[in-house]
PDB file of C-alpha atoms in Angstrom:
ATOM      1  CA  MET A 914     -73.261   6.689 114.995  1.00 86.00           C
ATOM      2  CA  LEU A 915     -69.666   7.893 115.461  1.00 89.00           C
ATOM      3  CA  ARG A 916     -68.471   4.277 115.375  1.00 87.00           C
ATOM      4  CA  ASN A 917     -70.087   3.724 111.950  1.00 87.00           C
ATOM      5  CA  GLU A 918     -68.268   6.669 110.316  1.00 87.00           C
ATOM      6  CA  THR A 919     -64.954   6.000 108.516  1.00 85.00           C
ATOM      7  CA  THR A 920     -63.257   8.860 110.406  1.00 88.00           C
ATOM      8  CA  TYR A 921     -65.229   8.185 113.621  1.00 88.00           C
ATOM      9  CA  LYS A 922     -66.418  11.816 113.451  1.00 92.00           C
ATOM     10  CA  LEU A 923     -69.783  13.461 112.682  1.00 92.00           C
ATOM     11  CA  SER A 924     -70.339  16.832 111.058  1.00 91.00           C
ATOM     12  CA  LEU A 925     -71.975  19.657 112.988  1.00 90.00           C
ATOM     13  CA  ASP A 926     -74.765  20.385 110.528  1.00 92.00           C
ATOM     14  CA  LYS A 927     -78.491  19.960 109.975  1.00 89.00           C
ATOM     15  CA  THR A 928     -78.030  16.588 108.287  1.00 91.00           C
ATOM     16  CA  THR A 929     -76.605  15.094 111.472  1.00 90.00           C
ATOM     17  CA  TYR A 930     -79.233  16.715 113.690  1.00 89.00           C
ATOM     18  CA  ARG A 931     -82.034  15.493 111.403  1.00 90.00           C
ATOM     19  CA  ALA A 932     -80.639  11.935 111.323  1.00 89.00           C
ATOM     20  CA  ILE A 933     -80.453  11.769 115.134  1.00 89.00           C
ATOM     21  CA  GLN A 934     -83.959  13.183 115.484  1.00 86.00           C
ATOM     22  CA  MET A 935     -85.401  10.736 112.934  1.00 86.00           C
ATOM     23  CA  GLN A 936     -83.706   7.679 114.425  1.00 85.00           C
ATOM     24  CA  THR A 937     -84.480   8.472 118.073  1.00 88.00           C
ATOM     25  CA  HIS A 938     -87.957   9.972 117.481  1.00 86.00           C
ATOM     26  CA  THR A 939     -87.121  12.726 119.950  1.00 88.00           C
ATOM     27  CA  LYS A 940     -88.817  16.119 120.109  1.00 87.00           C
ATOM     28  CA  ILE A 941     -85.989  17.952 121.867  1.00 92.00           C
ATOM     29  CA  ASP A 942     -83.667  20.482 120.197  1.00 93.00           C
ATOM     30  CA  VAL A 943     -80.913  18.088 119.014  1.00 89.00           C
ATOM     31  CA  GLN A 944     -78.515  20.892 118.076  1.00 90.00           C
ATOM     32  CA  LYS A 945     -78.692  22.415 121.577  1.00 90.00           C
ATOM     33  CA  PHE A 946     -78.334  18.988 123.155  1.00 90.00           C
ATOM     34  CA  ILE A 947     -75.101  18.265 121.218  1.00 89.00           C
ATOM     35  CA  ASP A 948     -73.751  21.745 121.985  1.00 89.00           C
ATOM     36  CA  ASP A 949     -74.378  21.087 125.686  1.00 87.00           C
ATOM     37  CA  CYS A 950     -72.579  17.721 125.449  1.00 86.00           C
ATOM     38  CA  ILE A 951     -69.573  19.494 123.913  1.00 86.00           C
ATOM     39  CA  ASN A 952     -69.481  22.586 126.113  1.00 86.00           C
ATOM     40  CA  GLU A 953     -70.767  21.384 129.508  1.00 82.00           C
ATOM     41  CA  TYR A 954     -68.978  18.043 129.885  1.00 78.00           C
ATOM     42  CA  ARG A 955     -65.325  19.111 129.620  1.00 73.00           C
ATOM     43  CA  GLU A 956     -62.360  18.174 131.762  1.00 66.00           C
ATOM     44  CA  SER A 957     -60.669  21.527 131.074  1.00 59.00           C
ATOM     45  CA  SER A 958     -60.975  24.661 129.011  1.00 56.00           C
ATOM     46  CA  GLN A 959     -59.121  22.862 126.210  1.00 57.00           C
ATOM     47  CA  GLY A 960     -61.875  20.259 125.881  1.00 53.00           C
ATOM     48  CA  ASN A 961     -60.953  16.550 126.073  1.00 62.00           C
ATOM     49  CA  GLY A 962     -64.297  15.765 127.697  1.00 71.00           C
ATOM     50  CA  LEU A 963     -67.346  13.861 126.442  1.00 82.00           C
ATOM     51  CA  PHE A 964     -67.063  15.329 122.912  1.00 88.00           C
ATOM     52  CA  ASN A 965     -64.414  17.453 121.186  1.00 87.00           C
ATOM     53  CA  THR A 966     -64.968  19.739 118.195  1.00 88.00           C
ATOM     54  CA  ASP A 967     -63.076  21.838 115.665  1.00 89.00           C
ATOM     55  CA  GLY A 968     -66.179  23.810 114.705  1.00 88.00           C
ATOM     56  CA  THR A 969     -66.930  21.593 111.694  1.00 92.00           C
ATOM     57  CA  TYR A 970     -66.906  18.076 113.194  1.00 92.00           C
ATOM     58  CA  PHE A 971     -67.308  16.616 116.662  1.00 89.00           C
ATOM     59  CA  TRP A 972     -65.878  13.371 118.046  1.00 88.00           C
ATOM     60  CA  SER A 973     -65.104  11.363 121.155  1.00 88.00           C
ATOM     61  CA  GLU A 974     -61.398  11.345 122.024  1.00 86.00           C
ATOM     62  CA  SER A 975     -61.696   8.084 123.985  1.00 84.00           C
ATOM     63  CA  LEU A 976     -63.487   6.411 121.035  1.00 88.00           C
ATOM     64  CA  LEU A 977     -60.723   7.584 118.644  1.00 87.00           C
ATOM     65  CA  ASN A 978     -58.051   6.093 120.926  1.00 88.00           C
ATOM     66  CA  ARG A 979     -59.877   2.757 121.146  1.00 90.00           C
ATOM     67  CA  MET A 980     -60.523   2.551 117.393  1.00 89.00           C
ATOM     68  CA  TYR A 981     -56.938   3.490 116.481  1.00 87.00           C
ATOM     69  CA  LYS A 982     -55.656   0.749 118.793  1.00 87.00           C
ATOM     70  CA  MET A 983     -58.039  -1.742 117.179  1.00 88.00           C
ATOM     71  CA  GLU A 984     -56.915  -0.696 113.677  1.00 86.00           C
ATOM     72  CA  ASN A 985     -53.236  -1.056 114.645  1.00 87.00           C
ATOM     73  CA  VAL A 986     -53.854  -4.575 115.978  1.00 88.00           C
ATOM     74  CA  ARG A 987     -55.785  -5.472 112.816  1.00 86.00           C
ATOM     75  CA  GLU A 988     -52.958  -4.125 110.604  1.00 87.00           C
ATOM     76  CA  LYS A 989     -50.289  -6.063 112.531  1.00 88.00           C
ATOM     77  CA  ARG A 990     -52.293  -9.280 112.224  1.00 89.00           C
ATOM     78  CA  SER A 991     -52.726  -8.689 108.491  1.00 87.00           C
ATOM     79  CA  GLU A 992     -48.967  -8.164 108.036  1.00 87.00           C
ATOM     80  CA  ALA A 993     -48.200 -11.298 110.074  1.00 87.00           C
ATOM     81  CA  GLY A 994     -50.638 -13.283 107.915  1.00 87.00           C
ATOM     82  CA  LYS A 995     -48.975 -12.048 104.712  1.00 87.00           C
ATOM     83  CA  LYS A 996     -45.491 -12.942 105.971  1.00 86.00           C
ATOM     84  CA  SER A 997     -46.670 -16.403 107.023  1.00 85.00           C
ATOM     85  CA  ALA A 998     -48.215 -16.952 103.569  1.00 84.00           C
ATOM     86  CA  GLU A 999     -45.002 -15.838 101.856  1.00 83.00           C
ATOM     87  CA  LYS A1000     -42.984 -18.316 103.918  1.00 81.00           C
ATOM     88  CA  ARG A1001     -45.351 -21.156 103.045  1.00 80.00           C
ATOM     89  CA  TRP A1002     -45.220 -20.343  99.320  1.00 83.00           C
ATOM     90  CA  GLY A1003     -41.405 -20.070  99.491  1.00 74.00           C
ATOM     91  CA  LYS A1004     -41.132 -23.614 100.851  1.00 68.00           C
ATOM     92  CA  LYS A1005     -43.424 -24.936  98.125  1.00 65.00           C
ATOM     93  CA  GLU A1006     -41.270 -23.319  95.423  1.00 65.00           C
ATOM     94  CA  GLU A1007     -38.165 -25.033  96.831  1.00 63.00           C
ATOM     95  CA  LYS A1008     -39.860 -28.440  96.628  1.00 63.00           C
ATOM     96  CA  LYS A1009     -40.700 -28.066  92.925  1.00 60.00           C
ATOM     97  CA  ARG A1010     -38.662 -30.386  90.688  1.00 56.00           C
ATOM     98  CA  VAL A1011     -36.828 -28.969  87.698  1.00 52.00           C
ATOM     99  CA  ILE A1012     -37.909 -30.874  84.591  1.00 54.00           C
ATOM    100  CA  ARG A1013     -35.286 -30.952  81.849  1.00 59.00           C
ATOM    101  CA  LYS A1014     -36.347 -31.194  78.223  1.00 56.00           C
ATOM    102  CA  PRO A1015     -34.894 -34.178  76.349  1.00 55.00           C
ATOM    103  CA  LYS A1016     -32.529 -33.424  73.480  1.00 59.00           C
ATOM    104  CA  ILE A1017     -33.995 -34.018  70.017  1.00 55.00           C
ATOM    105  CA  ASP A1018     -32.069 -34.994  66.927  1.00 59.00           C
ATOM    106  CA  ARG A1019     -33.538 -32.536  64.396  1.00 58.00           C
ATOM    107  CA  ASN A1020     -31.906 -34.342  61.444  1.00 60.00           C
ATOM    108  CA  ASN A1021     -33.965 -37.487  62.070  1.00 60.00           C
ATOM    109  CA  LYS A1022     -36.327 -38.038  59.060  1.00 59.00           C
ATOM    110  CA  ASN A1023     -38.990 -39.793  61.148  1.00 62.00           C
ATOM    111  CA  ILE A1024     -39.196 -36.800  63.473  1.00 63.00           C
ATOM    112  CA  THR A1025     -39.531 -34.421  60.503  1.00 66.00           C
ATOM    113  CA  SER A1026     -42.470 -36.380  59.035  1.00 67.00           C
ATOM    114  CA  VAL A1027     -44.188 -36.493  62.422  1.00 64.00           C
ATOM    115  CA  LYS A1028     -43.777 -32.725  62.791  1.00 68.00           C
ATOM    116  CA  LYS A1029     -45.412 -32.173  59.388  1.00 70.00           C
ATOM    117  CA  PHE A1030     -48.318 -34.406  60.374  1.00 69.00           C
ATOM    118  CA  ILE A1031     -48.782 -32.541  63.682  1.00 70.00           C
ATOM    119  CA  THR A1032     -48.699 -29.180  61.830  1.00 73.00           C
ATOM    120  CA  SER A1033     -51.478 -30.243  59.426  1.00 71.00           C
ATOM    121  CA  VAL A1034     -53.643 -31.589  62.265  1.00 65.00           C
ATOM    122  CA  THR A1035     -53.115 -28.379  64.234  1.00 72.00           C
ATOM    123  CA  LYS A1036     -54.256 -26.245  61.284  1.00 68.00           C
ATOM    124  CA  ASN A1037     -57.432 -28.322  60.880  1.00 69.00           C
ATOM    125  CA  ASN A1038     -58.105 -28.165  64.610  1.00 71.00           C
ATOM    126  CA  ASN A1039     -57.662 -24.385  64.569  1.00 75.00           C
ATOM    127  CA  ASN A1040     -60.282 -24.058  61.828  1.00 72.00           C
ATOM    128  CA  VAL A1041     -62.703 -26.232  63.784  1.00 66.00           C
ATOM    129  CA  MET A1042     -62.073 -24.240  66.950  1.00 74.00           C
ATOM    130  CA  ARG A1043     -62.776 -20.959  65.123  1.00 77.00           C
ATOM    131  CA  LEU A1044     -66.178 -22.273  64.024  1.00 74.00           C
ATOM    132  CA  LEU A1045     -66.921 -23.527  67.540  1.00 72.00           C
ATOM    133  CA  ARG A1046     -65.946 -20.171  69.067  1.00 76.00           C
ATOM    134  CA  LYS A1047     -68.257 -18.338  66.663  1.00 70.00           C
ATOM    135  CA  ASN A1048     -71.184 -20.589  67.603  1.00 68.00           C
ATOM    136  CA  VAL A1049     -70.396 -20.326  71.328  1.00 68.00           C
ATOM    137  CA  THR A1050     -70.122 -16.512  71.097  1.00 70.00           C
ATOM    138  CA  LYS A1051     -73.416 -16.306  69.208  1.00 61.00           C
ATOM    139  CA  ASN A1052     -75.197 -18.560  71.715  1.00 67.00           C
ATOM    140  CA  ASN A1053     -73.731 -16.592  74.630  1.00 70.00           C
ATOM    141  CA  LYS A1054     -75.042 -13.322  73.177  1.00 62.00           C
ATOM    142  CA  ILE A1055     -78.505 -14.846  72.820  1.00 61.00           C
ATOM    143  CA  LYS A1056     -78.356 -16.048  76.424  1.00 65.00           C
ATOM    144  CA  GLU A1057     -77.139 -12.645  77.660  1.00 63.00           C
ATOM    145  CA  ASN A1058     -80.020 -10.892  75.903  1.00 55.00           C
ATOM    146  CA  LYS A1059     -82.519 -13.288  77.460  1.00 58.00           C
ATOM    147  CA  ILE A1060     -80.961 -12.728  80.883  1.00 58.00           C
ATOM    148  CA  LYS A1061     -81.225  -8.950  80.458  1.00 49.00           C
ATOM    149  CA  GLU A1062     -84.867  -9.217  79.329  1.00 47.00           C
ATOM    150  CA  ASN A1063     -85.822 -11.370  82.295  1.00 54.00           C
ATOM    151  CA  LYS A1064     -83.556  -9.618  84.828  1.00 50.00           C
ATOM    152  CA  VAL A1065     -86.293  -7.574  86.509  1.00 42.00           C
ATOM    153  CA  ASN A1066     -88.795 -10.456  86.599  1.00 48.00           C
ATOM    154  CA  ASN A1067     -86.254 -12.867  88.080  1.00 50.00           C
ATOM    155  CA  ILE A1068     -85.423 -10.498  90.971  1.00 45.00           C
ATOM    156  CA  ILE A1069     -88.957 -10.472  92.415  1.00 48.00           C
ATOM    157  CA  LYS A1070     -89.536 -14.178  91.676  1.00 51.00           C
ATOM    158  CA  THR A1071     -86.506 -15.164  93.762  1.00 61.00           C
ATOM    159  CA  LYS A1072     -87.610 -16.041  97.275  1.00 76.00           C
ATOM    160  CA  LEU A1073     -86.996 -13.096  99.551  1.00 87.00           C
ATOM    161  CA  ASN A1074     -85.458 -13.547 103.000  1.00 88.00           C
ATOM    162  CA  LYS A1075     -83.820 -11.461 105.720  1.00 87.00           C
ATOM    163  CA  THR A1076     -80.325 -12.238 104.411  1.00 88.00           C
ATOM    164  CA  LYS A1077     -81.117 -10.686 101.023  1.00 89.00           C
ATOM    165  CA  LEU A1078     -82.668  -7.649 102.688  1.00 88.00           C
ATOM    166  CA  ASN A1079     -79.584  -7.233 104.855  1.00 87.00           C
ATOM    167  CA  ASN A1080     -77.168  -7.667 101.904  1.00 88.00           C
ATOM    168  CA  LEU A1081     -78.957  -4.983  99.878  1.00 88.00           C
ATOM    169  CA  PHE A1082     -79.017  -2.644 102.896  1.00 88.00           C
ATOM    170  CA  ILE A1083     -75.280  -3.081 103.509  1.00 88.00           C
ATOM    171  CA  TYR A1084     -74.542  -2.500  99.818  1.00 89.00           C
ATOM    172  CA  MET A1085     -76.611   0.698  99.803  1.00 88.00           C
ATOM    173  CA  ILE A1086     -75.062   2.271 102.928  1.00 87.00           C
ATOM    174  CA  ASN A1087     -71.480   0.973 102.643  1.00 85.00           C
ATOM    175  CA  GLY A1088     -71.035   0.187  98.947  1.00 81.00           C
ATOM    176  CA  GLN A1089     -69.770  -3.318  99.716  1.00 73.00           C
ATOM    177  CA  LYS A1090     -70.484  -5.205  96.499  1.00 71.00           C
ATOM    178  CA  ASN A1091     -72.766  -8.128  97.230  1.00 64.00           C
ATOM    179  CA  ASP A1092     -75.748  -7.651  94.952  1.00 61.00           C
ATOM    180  CA  GLU A1093     -74.805  -8.783  91.431  1.00 60.00           C
ATOM    181  CA  ASN A1094     -77.928  -7.222  89.873  1.00 74.00           C
ATOM    182  CA  ILE A1095     -77.058  -3.616  90.711  1.00 86.00           C
ATOM    183  CA  SER A1096     -74.334  -1.509  89.102  1.00 87.00           C
ATOM    184  CA  ASP A1097     -72.661   1.426  90.856  1.00 86.00           C
ATOM    185  CA  THR A1098     -74.627   3.834  88.629  1.00 89.00           C
ATOM    186  CA  ASP A1099     -77.938   2.206  89.566  1.00 90.00           C
ATOM    187  CA  ARG A1100     -76.918   2.208  93.233  1.00 90.00           C
ATOM    188  CA  ALA A1101     -76.328   5.970  93.131  1.00 90.00           C
ATOM    189  CA  ALA A1102     -79.713   6.539  91.436  1.00 92.00           C
ATOM    190  CA  ILE A1103     -81.534   4.385  94.016  1.00 91.00           C
ATOM    191  CA  ILE A1104     -79.829   6.257  96.868  1.00 92.00           C
ATOM    192  CA  THR A1105     -81.044   9.542  95.318  1.00 93.00           C
ATOM    193  CA  ARG A1106     -84.632   8.232  95.409  1.00 92.00           C
ATOM    194  CA  LEU A1107     -84.207   7.081  99.033  1.00 93.00           C
ATOM    195  CA  GLN A1108     -82.849  10.490 100.012  1.00 92.00           C
ATOM    196  CA  ALA A1109     -85.816  12.227  98.353  1.00 92.00           C
ATOM    197  CA  LEU A1110     -88.116  10.090 100.515  1.00 92.00           C
ATOM    198  CA  GLU A1111     -85.992  10.809 103.635  1.00 92.00           C
ATOM    199  CA  LEU A1112     -85.283   7.092 104.023  1.00 92.00           C
ATOM    200  CA  TYR A1113     -81.559   6.984 103.318  1.00 90.00           C
ATOM    201  CA  THR A1114     -79.201   6.748 106.292  1.00 87.00           C
ATOM    202  CA  THR A1115     -75.612   5.666 106.920  1.00 82.00           C
ATOM    203  CA  SER A1116     -75.921   5.734 110.712  1.00 78.00           C
ATOM    204  CA  ILE A1117     -77.780   2.671 111.974  1.00 77.00           C
ATOM    205  CA  GLY A1118     -76.466   2.383 115.527  1.00 75.00           C
ATOM    206  CA  CYS A1119     -79.454   4.088 117.162  1.00 77.00           C
ATOM    207  CA  ILE A1120     -82.272   2.595 115.043  1.00 82.00           C
ATOM    208  CA  PRO A1121     -84.434   0.048 116.943  1.00 86.00           C
ATOM    209  CA  GLU A1122     -84.404  -3.462 115.471  1.00 86.00           C
ATOM    210  CA  LYS A1123     -88.053  -3.401 114.323  1.00 85.00           C
ATOM    211  CA  MET A1124     -87.652  -0.023 112.588  1.00 88.00           C
ATOM    212  CA  LEU A1125     -84.398  -1.172 110.974  1.00 89.00           C
ATOM    213  CA  PHE A1126     -86.137  -4.252 109.552  1.00 90.00           C
ATOM    214  CA  GLU A1127     -88.952  -2.101 108.133  1.00 91.00           C
ATOM    215  CA  LEU A1128     -86.376   0.268 106.637  1.00 91.00           C
ATOM    216  CA  LYS A1129     -84.687  -2.664 104.863  1.00 91.00           C
ATOM    217  CA  LEU A1130     -88.071  -3.665 103.393  1.00 92.00           C
ATOM    218  CA  GLN A1131     -88.549  -0.101 102.135  1.00 92.00           C
ATOM    219  CA  TYR A1132     -85.067  -0.101 100.560  1.00 92.00           C
ATOM    220  CA  TRP A1133     -85.921  -3.347  98.764  1.00 92.00           C
ATOM    221  CA  THR A1134     -89.223  -1.903  97.493  1.00 93.00           C
ATOM    222  CA  ILE A1135     -87.561   1.192  96.013  1.00 93.00           C
ATOM    223  CA  LYS A1136     -84.983  -1.074  94.345  1.00 90.00           C
ATOM    224  CA  GLU A1137     -87.748  -3.239  92.841  1.00 90.00           C
ATOM    225  CA  LEU A1138     -89.632  -0.206  91.492  1.00 91.00           C
ATOM    226  CA  TYR A1139     -86.400   1.197  90.061  1.00 90.00           C
ATOM    227  CA  PHE A1140     -85.920  -1.965  87.978  1.00 88.00           C
ATOM    228  CA  SER A1141     -89.513  -1.973  86.700  1.00 88.00           C
ATOM    229  CA  PRO A1142     -91.593  -0.102  84.087  1.00 87.00           C
ATOM    230  CA  TYR A1143     -92.855   2.073  86.981  1.00 86.00           C
ATOM    231  CA  LYS A1144     -89.415   3.617  87.534  1.00 86.00           C
ATOM    232  CA  VAL A1145     -90.606   6.956  86.096  1.00 85.00           C
ATOM    233  CA  TYR A1146     -93.155   7.350  88.917  1.00 85.00           C
ATOM    234  CA  LEU A1147     -90.426   7.284  91.580  1.00 87.00           C
ATOM    235  CA  ASN A1148     -89.584  10.926  90.787  1.00 86.00           C
ATOM    236  CA  ALA A1149     -93.064  12.091  91.797  1.00 86.00           C
ATOM    237  CA  MET A1150     -93.534   9.791  94.812  1.00 89.00           C
ATOM    238  CA  THR A1151     -93.977  11.551  98.154  1.00 91.00           C
ATOM    239  CA  ARG A1152     -92.761  10.269 101.523  1.00 92.00           C
ATOM    240  CA  THR A1153     -96.262  10.518 103.059  1.00 92.00           C
ATOM    241  CA  LYS A1154     -97.916   8.461 100.327  1.00 90.00           C
ATOM    242  CA  PHE A1155     -95.134   5.856 100.351  1.00 93.00           C
ATOM    243  CA  LEU A1156     -95.289   5.307 104.122  1.00 93.00           C
ATOM    244  CA  LEU A1157     -99.105   5.289 104.089  1.00 92.00           C
ATOM    245  CA  LYS A1158     -99.120   2.432 101.561  1.00 90.00           C
ATOM    246  CA  PHE A1159     -96.494   0.631 103.658  1.00 92.00           C
ATOM    247  CA  LEU A1160     -98.753   0.789 106.726  1.00 92.00           C
ATOM    248  CA  GLN A1161    -101.729  -0.426 104.652  1.00 89.00           C
ATOM    249  CA  THR A1162     -99.665  -3.428 103.541  1.00 91.00           C
ATOM    250  CA  GLN A1163     -98.703  -4.214 107.141  1.00 88.00           C
ATOM    251  CA  LYS A1164    -102.383  -4.355 108.075  1.00 87.00           C
ATOM    252  CA  TYR A1165    -103.083  -6.763 105.220  1.00 86.00           C
ATOM    253  CA  ILE A1166     -99.982  -9.001 105.491  1.00 87.00           C
ATOM    254  CA  THR A1167     -98.035  -9.491 108.727  1.00 82.00           C
ATOM    255  CA  ILE A1168     -94.257  -9.861 108.375  1.00 80.00           C
ATOM    256  CA  ASP A1169     -93.596 -11.888 111.522  1.00 76.00           C
ATOM    257  CA  ASN A1170     -93.067 -14.964 109.370  1.00 74.00           C
ATOM    258  CA  GLU A1171     -90.046 -14.804 107.027  1.00 78.00           C
ATOM    259  CA  ASP A1172     -91.877 -16.948 104.440  1.00 79.00           C
ATOM    260  CA  LYS A1173     -94.308 -14.061 103.902  1.00 84.00           C
ATOM    261  CA  LEU A1174     -91.668 -11.475 102.965  1.00 89.00           C
ATOM    262  CA  THR A1175     -92.071 -12.060  99.204  1.00 90.00           C
ATOM    263  CA  ASP A1176     -95.855 -11.775  99.523  1.00 89.00           C
ATOM    264  CA  PHE A1177     -95.485  -8.588 101.555  1.00 91.00           C
ATOM    265  CA  ILE A1178     -93.227  -6.882  98.983  1.00 91.00           C
ATOM    266  CA  SER A1179     -95.388  -8.073  96.066  1.00 91.00           C
ATOM    267  CA  TYR A1180     -98.562  -6.665  97.618  1.00 90.00           C
ATOM    268  CA  PHE A1181     -96.849  -3.428  98.659  1.00 91.00           C
ATOM    269  CA  ILE A1182     -95.626  -2.832  95.094  1.00 92.00           C
ATOM    270  CA  LYS A1183     -99.037  -3.799  93.729  1.00 90.00           C
ATOM    271  CA  ILE A1184    -100.919  -1.115  95.681  1.00 88.00           C
ATOM    272  CA  LEU A1185     -98.235   1.451  94.830  1.00 90.00           C
ATOM    273  CA  ARG A1186     -98.630   0.647  91.124  1.00 88.00           C
ATOM    274  CA  GLU A1187    -102.401   0.915  91.387  1.00 87.00           C
ATOM    275  CA  ASP A1188    -101.947   4.342  92.948  1.00 83.00           C
ATOM    276  CA  PHE A1189     -99.574   5.360  90.124  1.00 81.00           C
ATOM    277  CA  GLU A1190    -102.028   4.195  87.455  1.00 81.00           C
ATOM    278  CA  LYS A1191    -104.951   5.889  89.184  1.00 79.00           C
ATOM    279  CA  GLY A1192    -103.059   9.197  89.240  1.00 71.00           C
ATOM    280  CA  GLU A1193    -102.152   8.808  85.572  1.00 65.00           C
ATOM    281  CA  ASN A1194    -105.784   8.169  84.582  1.00 64.00           C
ATOM    282  CA  ASN A1195    -106.942  11.227  86.530  1.00 65.00           C
ATOM    283  CA  ASN A1196    -104.365  13.376  84.759  1.00 61.00           C
ATOM    284  CA  ALA A1197    -105.506  12.040  81.369  1.00 57.00           C
ATOM    285  CA  LYS A1198    -109.161  12.875  82.145  1.00 59.00           C
ATOM    286  CA  SER A1199    -108.322  16.405  83.264  1.00 60.00           C
ATOM    287  CA  MET A1200    -106.499  17.011  79.971  1.00 54.00           C
TER     288      MET A1200
END
């Protein structure tokens, strides 16, 4: 978990303790365990043992040293690559031939008549191009509107695979842009929904592979619901109900085969929608 943080440090607060407890499924007192790791395993009274702390964050001094060395090596390689590229481009510039423009006798009558002809043709071409641009712009707007209307439907119809699940997961936890259908605003809103359901995490080092795969499926489901007419129901969804429906789907459709991922998500969303509609009907009857 420390390795996945940008500063290679974790905060000493309930969020960290809760994340460790959720990912490891432990029943011990995580806060006491971390305090023991900091206070018991020290080389001296100044710390420098298993973990160090400033009262707000804790970290591993040996991990910091290793990561800083790795970053220095990476930076040096990047600089060397840039210098090598600059040298290559410099050589290419030297090889370019200088093309000199031929001198033109501007008093030549034939040249003058040709210039007039070219000017008239250019004006006509400009008028034609304006009309073409208008038609192209109009057609593009029509296409854009159709794309926006079908955006949500096209997402679920696209065959789902583990690569797409992984790309969405990386985008959600790291913000690395690789899902063209989601804006930064939508990403922040989806993360808020995941946090409300206690699903959102940025520390994946301790999550078992099977649980991580299921978590990616859950991320995808929340994203699909967010871009659907059932978005409004996300605010009232509870973690217990969401996970219960997920387990029901697993009983109905196994996800061992990657070809069944689309079917799994479709069925999962279907039973969630049925639950939403059922709750809405009950509320209407009570009123």
